[in-house]
Amino acid sequence: AVDSENSKNISNDGRRRLQVFKSLADPKHHYSKFSTGNIHTLLEQQKEQNDIDEEAALLRLRAGLLSFHRLHYCPENMSLALIGPQSLDV
């Protein structure tokens, strides 16, 4: 899913414009961060920021994703929205 989203965005002019605006933002601000990518962009970022090899980058990336999932994907944070043709009076 991540790779297909990134592939779709590469040739999208709107996404390209967005990346230009992001590149002009303060590098310390969250807005300037890259918003789509794939396993290669994620690994390169890990390797560069931590000066580690690819295997260590994979392990670090996996640990980060699991930590994010444990922290944010819990029932207390979830909502459900339903849309349908039924009346609210049913």
Coordinates of N, CA and C in Angstrom, one line a residue, residues 14-90:
G14 N 0.1 18.0 -8.5 CA -0.3 18.6 -7.2 C 0.7 18.2 -6.1
R15 N 1.1 16.9 -6.1 CA 2.0 16.4 -5.1 C 3.4 17.0 -5.3
R16 N 3.8 17.2 -6.5 CA 5.0 17.8 -6.8 C 5.1 19.3 -6.3
R17 N 4.0 20.0 -6.5 CA 3.9 21.4 -6.0 C 4.0 21.4 -4.5
L18 N 3.3 20.5 -3.9 CA 3.3 20.4 -2.4 C 4.8 20.1 -1.9
Q19 N 5.5 19.3 -2.6 CA 6.9 19.0 -2.2 C 7.8 20.3 -2.4
V20 N 7.5 21.1 -3.4 CA 8.2 22.3 -3.6 C 7.9 23.3 -2.4
F21 N 6.7 23.4 -2.0 CA 6.3 24.3 -0.9 C 7.0 23.7 0.4
K22 N 6.9 22.4 0.6 CA 7.5 21.8 1.8 C 9.0 22.1 1.8
S23 N 9.7 22.1 0.7 CA 11.1 22.3 0.6 C 11.5 23.7 1.0
L24 N 10.5 24.7 0.9 CA 10.8 26.0 1.3 C 10.5 26.3 2.7
A25 N 9.9 25.4 3.4 CA 9.5 25.6 4.8 C 10.8 25.4 5.7
D26 N 10.6 25.9 7.0 CA 11.7 25.7 8.0 C 12.0 24.2 8.2
P27 N 13.2 23.8 8.0 CA 13.5 22.3 8.1 C 13.2 21.7 9.4
K28 N 13.1 22.6 10.5 CA 12.8 22.1 11.8 C 11.3 21.9 12.0
H29 N 10.5 22.4 11.1 CA 9.1 22.3 11.3 C 8.6 21.0 10.6
H30 N 7.6 20.4 11.2 CA 7.0 19.2 10.7 C 6.5 19.3 9.3
Y31 N 6.0 20.4 8.9 CA 5.5 20.6 7.5 C 6.5 20.3 6.5
S32 N 7.8 20.5 6.8 CA 8.9 20.4 5.8 C 9.2 18.9 5.5
K33 N 8.7 18.0 6.4 CA 9.1 16.6 6.3 C 8.4 16.0 5.0
F34 N 9.1 15.0 4.5 CA 8.6 14.2 3.3 C 7.4 13.5 3.7
S35 N 6.3 13.5 2.9 CA 5.0 13.0 3.3 C 4.7 11.6 2.7
T36 N 5.3 11.2 1.6 CA 5.1 9.9 1.1 C 6.5 9.3 0.7
G37 N 6.5 8.0 0.7 CA 7.8 7.3 0.3 C 7.5 5.8 0.2
N38 N 8.6 5.1 0.2 CA 8.6 3.6 0.2 C 9.6 3.1 1.1
I39 N 9.9 1.8 1.1 CA 10.8 1.2 2.0 C 12.2 1.8 1.7
H40 N 12.5 2.1 0.5 CA 13.9 2.7 0.2 C 14.1 4.1 0.9
T41 N 13.0 4.9 0.8 CA 13.2 6.3 1.4 C 13.2 6.1 2.9
L42 N 12.5 5.2 3.5 CA 12.5 5.0 4.9 C 13.8 4.5 5.4
L43 N 14.4 3.6 4.6 CA 15.7 3.0 5.0 C 16.8 4.0 4.9
E44 N 16.8 4.8 3.8 CA 17.8 5.8 3.6 C 17.8 6.8 4.7
Q45 N 16.7 7.2 5.1 CA 16.6 8.2 6.2 C 17.1 7.6 7.5
Q46 N 16.8 6.3 7.8 CA 17.4 5.7 9.0 C 18.9 5.6 8.9
K47 N 19.4 5.2 7.8 CA 20.8 5.0 7.6 C 21.6 6.3 7.8
E48 N 21.1 7.3 7.2 CA 21.7 8.6 7.2 C 21.7 9.3 8.6
Q49 N 20.5 9.2 9.2 CA 20.4 9.8 10.5 C 21.2 9.1 11.6
N50 N 21.3 7.8 11.5 CA 21.9 7.0 12.6 C 23.3 6.4 12.2
D51 N 23.8 6.7 11.0 CA 25.1 6.2 10.5 C 25.2 4.7 10.8
I52 N 24.2 3.9 10.2 CA 24.1 2.5 10.4 C 24.0 1.8 9.1
D53 N 24.2 0.4 9.1 CA 24.0 -0.3 7.8 C 22.6 -0.7 7.6
E54 N 22.3 -1.3 6.5 CA 20.9 -1.5 6.1 C 20.2 -2.5 7.0
E55 N 20.8 -3.5 7.5 CA 20.2 -4.5 8.4 C 19.8 -3.8 9.7
A56 N 20.7 -3.0 10.3 CA 20.4 -2.2 11.5 C 19.3 -1.2 11.2
A57 N 19.3 -0.6 10.0 CA 18.2 0.3 9.7 C 16.9 -0.4 9.6
L58 N 16.8 -1.6 9.1 CA 15.6 -2.3 9.0 C 15.1 -2.6 10.4
L59 N 15.9 -3.1 11.3 CA 15.5 -3.4 12.7 C 15.0 -2.2 13.4
R60 N 15.7 -1.1 13.2 CA 15.3 0.2 13.8 C 14.0 0.7 13.3
L61 N 13.8 0.6 12.0 CA 12.6 1.0 11.3 C 11.4 0.1 11.9
R62 N 11.6 -1.2 11.9 CA 10.6 -2.1 12.4 C 10.2 -1.7 13.9
A63 N 11.2 -1.5 14.7 CA 11.0 -1.2 16.1 C 10.2 0.1 16.2
G64 N 10.5 1.1 15.4 CA 9.8 2.4 15.4 C 8.3 2.2 15.0
L65 N 8.1 1.4 13.9 CA 6.7 1.2 13.5 C 5.9 0.4 14.5
L66 N 6.5 -0.6 15.2 CA 5.8 -1.3 16.2 C 5.5 -0.4 17.4
S67 N 6.4 0.5 17.8 CA 6.2 1.4 18.9 C 5.1 2.4 18.5
F68 N 5.1 2.9 17.3 CA 4.0 3.8 16.9 C 2.7 3.1 16.9
H69 N 2.6 1.9 16.4 CA 1.4 1.1 16.4 C 0.9 0.9 17.8
R70 N 1.7 0.5 18.7 CA 1.3 0.3 20.1 C 0.8 1.5 20.8
L71 N 1.4 2.7 20.5 CA 1.0 3.9 21.1 C -0.3 4.5 20.5
H72 N -0.5 4.4 19.2 CA -1.6 5.1 18.6 C -2.8 4.2 18.1
Y73 N -2.6 2.9 17.9 CA -3.6 2.1 17.4 C -4.2 1.3 18.5
C74 N -5.1 2.0 19.3 CA -5.8 1.3 20.4 C -7.3 1.7 20.3
P75 N -8.2 0.9 20.9 CA -9.6 1.2 20.8 C -10.0 2.6 21.3
E76 N -9.3 3.1 22.3 CA -9.6 4.5 22.8 C -9.4 5.6 21.8
N77 N -8.6 5.3 20.8 CA -8.3 6.4 19.8 C -9.1 6.2 18.5
M78 N -10.0 5.2 18.4 CA -10.7 4.9 17.2 C -12.1 5.5 17.2
S79 N -12.5 5.8 16.0 CA -13.9 6.3 15.8 C -14.5 5.6 14.6
L80 N -15.8 5.6 14.5 CA -16.4 5.0 13.3 C -17.4 5.9 12.8
A81 N -17.4 6.1 11.5 CA -18.4 6.9 10.8 C -19.1 6.1 9.8
L82 N -20.4 6.1 9.7 CA -21.2 5.4 8.8 C -22.0 6.3 7.9
I83 N -22.0 6.1 6.6 CA -22.8 6.9 5.7 C -23.7 6.0 4.9
G84 N -25.0 6.3 4.8 CA -25.9 5.5 4.1 C -27.2 6.3 3.8
P85 N -28.1 5.7 3.0 CA -29.3 6.4 2.6 C -30.4 6.4 3.7
Q86 N -30.2 5.6 4.8 CA -31.2 5.5 5.8 C -31.4 6.8 6.5
S87 N -32.7 7.0 7.0 CA -33.0 8.1 7.8 C -32.5 7.9 9.2
L88 N -32.2 9.0 9.9 CA -31.8 8.9 11.3 C -32.9 8.4 12.2
D89 N -34.2 8.5 11.7 CA -35.3 8.1 12.5 C -35.5 6.6 12.5
V90 N -34.8 5.8 11.8 CA -34.9 4.3 11.7 C -34.5 3.7 13.0

